[in-house]
Structures are given as structure tokens and as C-alpha cells.
mmCIF file of C-alpha atoms in Angstrom:
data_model
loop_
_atom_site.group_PDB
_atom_site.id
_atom_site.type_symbol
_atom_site.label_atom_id
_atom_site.label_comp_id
_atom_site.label_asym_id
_atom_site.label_seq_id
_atom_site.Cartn_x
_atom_site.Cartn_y
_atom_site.Cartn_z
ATOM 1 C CA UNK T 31 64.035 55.137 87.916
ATOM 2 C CA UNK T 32 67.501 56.724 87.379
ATOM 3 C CA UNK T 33 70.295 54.308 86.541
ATOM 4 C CA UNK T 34 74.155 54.630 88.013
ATOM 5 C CA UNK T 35 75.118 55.051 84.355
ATOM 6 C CA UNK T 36 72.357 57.941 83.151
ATOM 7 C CA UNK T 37 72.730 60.170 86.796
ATOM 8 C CA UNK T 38 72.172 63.344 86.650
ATOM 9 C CA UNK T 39 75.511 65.357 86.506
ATOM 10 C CA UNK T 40 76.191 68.682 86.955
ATOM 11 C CA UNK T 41 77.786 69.488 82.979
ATOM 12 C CA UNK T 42 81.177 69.484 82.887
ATOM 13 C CA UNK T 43 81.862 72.389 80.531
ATOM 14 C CA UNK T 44 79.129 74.410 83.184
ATOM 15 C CA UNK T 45 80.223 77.774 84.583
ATOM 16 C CA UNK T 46 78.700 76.824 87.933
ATOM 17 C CA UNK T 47 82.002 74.572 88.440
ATOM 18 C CA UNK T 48 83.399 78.253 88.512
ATOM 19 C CA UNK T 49 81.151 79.442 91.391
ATOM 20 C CA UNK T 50 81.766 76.279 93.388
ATOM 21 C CA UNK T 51 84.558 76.116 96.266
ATOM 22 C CA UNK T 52 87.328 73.263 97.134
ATOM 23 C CA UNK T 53 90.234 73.474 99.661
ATOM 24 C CA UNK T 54 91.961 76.054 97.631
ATOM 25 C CA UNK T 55 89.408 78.261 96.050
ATOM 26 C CA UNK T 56 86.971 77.909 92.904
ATOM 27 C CA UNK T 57 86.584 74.534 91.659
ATOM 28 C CA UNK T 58 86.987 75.517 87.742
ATOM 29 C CA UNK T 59 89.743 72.891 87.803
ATOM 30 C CA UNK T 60 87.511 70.171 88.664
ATOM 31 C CA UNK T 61 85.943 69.162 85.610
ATOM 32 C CA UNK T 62 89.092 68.343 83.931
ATOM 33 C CA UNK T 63 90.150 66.018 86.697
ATOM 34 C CA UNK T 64 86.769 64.277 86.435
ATOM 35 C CA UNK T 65 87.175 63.842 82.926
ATOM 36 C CA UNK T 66 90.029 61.666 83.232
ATOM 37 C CA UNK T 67 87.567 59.654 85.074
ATOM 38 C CA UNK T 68 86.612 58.159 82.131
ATOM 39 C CA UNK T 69 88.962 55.759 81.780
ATOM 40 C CA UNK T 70 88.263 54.564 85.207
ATOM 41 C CA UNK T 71 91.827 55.128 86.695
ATOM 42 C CA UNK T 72 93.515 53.451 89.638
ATOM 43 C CA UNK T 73 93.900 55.443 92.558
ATOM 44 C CA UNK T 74 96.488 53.201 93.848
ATOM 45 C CA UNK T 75 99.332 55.648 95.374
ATOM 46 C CA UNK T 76 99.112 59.213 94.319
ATOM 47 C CA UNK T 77 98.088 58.579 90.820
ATOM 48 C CA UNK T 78 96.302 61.446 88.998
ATOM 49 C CA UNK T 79 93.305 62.599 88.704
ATOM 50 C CA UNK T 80 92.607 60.610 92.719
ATOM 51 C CA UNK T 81 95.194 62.532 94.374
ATOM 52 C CA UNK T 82 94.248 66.093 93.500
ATOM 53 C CA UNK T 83 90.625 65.217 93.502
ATOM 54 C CA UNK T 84 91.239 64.108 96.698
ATOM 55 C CA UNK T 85 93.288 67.054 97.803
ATOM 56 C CA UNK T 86 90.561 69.585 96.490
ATOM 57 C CA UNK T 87 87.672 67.824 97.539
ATOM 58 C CA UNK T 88 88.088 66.109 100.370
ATOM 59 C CA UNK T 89 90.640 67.531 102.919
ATOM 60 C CA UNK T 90 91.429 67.150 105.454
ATOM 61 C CA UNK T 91 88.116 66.123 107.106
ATOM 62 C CA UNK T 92 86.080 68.944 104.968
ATOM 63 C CA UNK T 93 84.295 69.133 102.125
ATOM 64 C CA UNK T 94 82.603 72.000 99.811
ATOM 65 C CA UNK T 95 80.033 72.515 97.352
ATOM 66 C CA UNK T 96 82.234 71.048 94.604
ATOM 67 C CA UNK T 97 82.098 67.657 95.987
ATOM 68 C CA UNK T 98 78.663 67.414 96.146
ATOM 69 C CA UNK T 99 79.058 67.980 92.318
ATOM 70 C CA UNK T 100 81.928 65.713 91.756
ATOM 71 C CA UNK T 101 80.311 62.510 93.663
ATOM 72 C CA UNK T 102 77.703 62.016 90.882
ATOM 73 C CA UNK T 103 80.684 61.928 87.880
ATOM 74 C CA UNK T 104 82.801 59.517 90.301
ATOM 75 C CA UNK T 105 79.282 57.072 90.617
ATOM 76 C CA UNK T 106 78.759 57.492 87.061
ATOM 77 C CA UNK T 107 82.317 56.329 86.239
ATOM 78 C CA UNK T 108 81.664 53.539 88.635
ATOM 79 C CA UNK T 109 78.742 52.014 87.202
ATOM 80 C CA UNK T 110 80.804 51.718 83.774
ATOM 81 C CA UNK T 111 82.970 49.329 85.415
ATOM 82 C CA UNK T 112 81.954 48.146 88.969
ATOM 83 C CA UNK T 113 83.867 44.650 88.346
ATOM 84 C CA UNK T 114 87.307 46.578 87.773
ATOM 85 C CA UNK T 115 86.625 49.942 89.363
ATOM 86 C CA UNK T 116 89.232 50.030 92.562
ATOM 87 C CA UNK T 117 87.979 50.805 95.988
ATOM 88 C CA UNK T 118 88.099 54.672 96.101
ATOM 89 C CA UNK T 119 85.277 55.072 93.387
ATOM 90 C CA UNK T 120 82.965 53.671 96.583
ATOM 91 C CA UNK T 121 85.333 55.400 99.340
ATOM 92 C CA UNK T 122 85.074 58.909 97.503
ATOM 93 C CA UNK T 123 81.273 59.295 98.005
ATOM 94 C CA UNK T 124 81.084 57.942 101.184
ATOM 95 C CA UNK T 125 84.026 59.977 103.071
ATOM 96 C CA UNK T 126 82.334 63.067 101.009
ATOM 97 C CA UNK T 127 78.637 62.132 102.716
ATOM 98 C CA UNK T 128 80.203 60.821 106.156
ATOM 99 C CA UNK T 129 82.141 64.239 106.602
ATOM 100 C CA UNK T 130 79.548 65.862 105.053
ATOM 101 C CA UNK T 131 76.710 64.982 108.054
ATOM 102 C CA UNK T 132 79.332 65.169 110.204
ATOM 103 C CA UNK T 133 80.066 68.925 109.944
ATOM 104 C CA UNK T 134 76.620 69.312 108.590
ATOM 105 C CA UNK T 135 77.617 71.046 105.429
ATOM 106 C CA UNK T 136 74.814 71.823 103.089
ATOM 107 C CA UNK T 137 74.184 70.749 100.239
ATOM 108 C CA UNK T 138 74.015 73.581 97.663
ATOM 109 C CA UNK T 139 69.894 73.466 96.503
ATOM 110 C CA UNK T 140 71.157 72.986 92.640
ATOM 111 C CA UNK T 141 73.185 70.230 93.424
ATOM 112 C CA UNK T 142 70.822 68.118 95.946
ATOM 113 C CA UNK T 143 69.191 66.038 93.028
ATOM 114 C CA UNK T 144 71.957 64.712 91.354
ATOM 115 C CA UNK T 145 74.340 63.839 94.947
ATOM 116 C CA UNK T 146 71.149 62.018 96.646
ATOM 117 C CA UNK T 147 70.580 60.340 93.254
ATOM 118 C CA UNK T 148 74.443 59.700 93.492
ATOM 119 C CA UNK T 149 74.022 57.949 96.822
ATOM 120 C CA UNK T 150 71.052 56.020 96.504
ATOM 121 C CA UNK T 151 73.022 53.974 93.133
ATOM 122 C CA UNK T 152 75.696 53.087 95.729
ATOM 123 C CA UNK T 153 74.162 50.043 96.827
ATOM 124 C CA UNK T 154 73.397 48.731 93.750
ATOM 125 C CA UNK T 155 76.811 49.101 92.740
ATOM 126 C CA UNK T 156 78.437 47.475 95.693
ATOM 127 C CA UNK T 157 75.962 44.284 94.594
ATOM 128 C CA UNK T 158 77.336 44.022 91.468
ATOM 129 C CA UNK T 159 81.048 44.273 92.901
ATOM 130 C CA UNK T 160 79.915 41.273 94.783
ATOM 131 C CA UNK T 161 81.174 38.904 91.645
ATOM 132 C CA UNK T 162 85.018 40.183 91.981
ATOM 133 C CA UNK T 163 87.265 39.228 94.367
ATOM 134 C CA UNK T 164 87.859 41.412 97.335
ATOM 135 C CA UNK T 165 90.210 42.435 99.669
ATOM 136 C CA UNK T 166 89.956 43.974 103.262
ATOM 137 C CA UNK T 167 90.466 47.454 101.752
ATOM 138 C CA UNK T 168 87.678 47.229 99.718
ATOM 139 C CA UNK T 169 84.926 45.284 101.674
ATOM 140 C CA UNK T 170 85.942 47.830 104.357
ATOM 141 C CA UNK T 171 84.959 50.895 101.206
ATOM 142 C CA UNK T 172 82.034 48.987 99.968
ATOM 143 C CA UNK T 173 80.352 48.576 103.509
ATOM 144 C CA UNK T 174 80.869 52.254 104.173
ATOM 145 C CA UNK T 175 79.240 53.383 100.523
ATOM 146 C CA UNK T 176 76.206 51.186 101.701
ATOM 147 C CA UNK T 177 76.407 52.609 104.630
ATOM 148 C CA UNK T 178 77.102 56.666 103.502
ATOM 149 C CA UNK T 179 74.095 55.655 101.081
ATOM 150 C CA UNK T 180 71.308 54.984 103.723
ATOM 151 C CA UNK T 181 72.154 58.101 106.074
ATOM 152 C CA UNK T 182 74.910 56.606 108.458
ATOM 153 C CA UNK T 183 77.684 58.866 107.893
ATOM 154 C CA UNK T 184 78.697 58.046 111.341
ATOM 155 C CA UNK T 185 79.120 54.328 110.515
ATOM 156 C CA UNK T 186 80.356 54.788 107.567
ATOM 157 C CA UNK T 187 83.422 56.724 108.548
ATOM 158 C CA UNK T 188 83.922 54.021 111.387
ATOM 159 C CA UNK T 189 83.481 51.328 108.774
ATOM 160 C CA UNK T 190 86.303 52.585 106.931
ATOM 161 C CA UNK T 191 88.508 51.861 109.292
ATOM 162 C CA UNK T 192 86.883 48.364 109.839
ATOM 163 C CA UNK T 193 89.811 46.016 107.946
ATOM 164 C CA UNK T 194 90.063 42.136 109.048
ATOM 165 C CA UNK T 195 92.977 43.204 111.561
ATOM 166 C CA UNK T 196 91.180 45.648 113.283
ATOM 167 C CA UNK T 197 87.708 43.921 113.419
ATOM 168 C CA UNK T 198 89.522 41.452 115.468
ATOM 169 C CA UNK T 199 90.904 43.612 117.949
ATOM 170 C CA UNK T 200 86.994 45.827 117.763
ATOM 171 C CA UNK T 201 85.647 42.723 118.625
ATOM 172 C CA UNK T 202 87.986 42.159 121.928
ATOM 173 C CA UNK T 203 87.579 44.886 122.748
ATOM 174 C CA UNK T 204 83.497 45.254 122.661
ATOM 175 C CA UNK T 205 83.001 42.165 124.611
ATOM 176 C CA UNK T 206 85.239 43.056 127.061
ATOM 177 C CA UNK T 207 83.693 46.350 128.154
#
């Protein structure tokens, strides 16, 4: 069985990162963004490498056939830390696999191992988050990773926007429909 911390990764130094598409052309950028991932950096505000791996990867509703090959370095820098790792390392794969189903982009055939290996680690990573202290943010990215992880991209997505506030007003709402 494949752990979170030996996944199968596309290599970063690979010319296929060269072949692969983001929102603004070939992804040979990529790989140095995801190295920085090491370190497992904050996200919080527009912090580097989030914001442009954000920006290439996941725009604006779409994503492309370098995402599929970034989500297994963002798990993999995950399970190195899930106790300190902030909330995007879960929200990452599971907008990429909610957006993903939803405009039923494929999944390039080289790439299919290492994202649904990706994936299926979420879970396991969200349990052993469970010992830190949480915020709504987070629960709301966690659920949704659990959620992107088991083939409900639709739920996923909604769970995102699922904080404390606006379960409250969800749950008015459903019971009085």
C-alpha cells in the first residue's frame, strides 16, 4: 500500500512538465513552485509559491493537465506535516478534483496513477489533522478533501463553502423548504 509520504510523483526535473498546460500556457514553471513546497509554506494571503500555483492551476473554475500532476507533490508535502500544514494543502486537491468532475476534464493516462493515489491519501491525512486545533476554514477544507477523495466533487465544492456562519443559515433554510 502506497503511503502519503512515498506517492508516486510525476519527477520534478521531467520534461513532461514542459508538455503539460496551465492557465497561461506550458507548465515548465511548475516544478519550481512545487519545490518550495518543501518547506510546507503558508498560503495565508498571497504568499508564494500558493498564489501562482493557484493562479496557474486552478483558475478560475478550470483546471489542466498540470494539476493533475501538481496534486500528488501538494499531498506529499502534506503528509510531512499534517499537524502544521494550513488548510489549502487539503483545499488544493479537492477544488482541483471538484472542478475537475465538474467540467469533466480528463485526466491525462500518464498522470492517472499518481492523482487517484493522491486522492485516496486524503482521508488519511485529514485523520491525522484531527489532533490540531481547527477553525471553520479548515474543517470546511478537510470535509471537502474527504469528500473530493471518495468521488463527490459536487459536495465537495459545496462543502467548501460550508463555514459555521453559513451552516446556520443552510440549515434554515433546508427545513424551511
Amino acid at each position: 500500500m502506497t503511503t502519503a509520504s512515498d506517492l508516486p510523483c510525476l519527477p520534478l526535473d521531467s520534461a513532461r512538465w514542459g508538455e503539460l498546460e496551465h492557465a497561461y500556457g506550458h507548465a515548465s514553471d511548475i516544478p519550481d513552485l512545487l519545490r518550495k513546497l518543501d518547506s510546507v509554506p503558508s498560503a495565508v494571503g498571497d504568499q508564494e509559491p500558493w498564489f501562482s500555483l493557484w493562479s496557474a492551476l486552478a483558475h478560475q473554475n478550470d483546471v489542466y493537465s498540470a494539476s493533475f500532476a501538481a496534486v500528488p507533490h501538494v499531498v506529499r508535502a502534506l503528509a510531512t506535516a499534517p499537524l502544521s500544514a494550513d488548510s489549502t494543502y487539503f483545499q488544493f486537491p479537492a477544488v482541483v478534483e471538484a472542478w475537475r468532475q465538474e467540467k469533466q476534464v480528463p485526466i491525462p493516462e500518464d498522470l492517472q496513477v499518481a492523482y487517484s493515489a493522491a486522492l485516496a491519501a486524503l482521508p488519511g491525512l485529514v485523520a491525522q489533522a484531527s489532533a490540531r486545533e481547527w477553525d471553520g476554514g479548515f474543517l470546511a477544507c478537510a470535509l471537502s478533501a474527504v469528500a473530493a477523495a471518495k468521488g463527490f466533487g459536487n459536495v465537495a465544492a459545496a462543502v467548501l463553502e460550508m463555514t459555521p456562519e453559513v451552516a446556520d443559515e443552510f440549515t434554515e433554510w433546508f427545513f424551511s423548504r
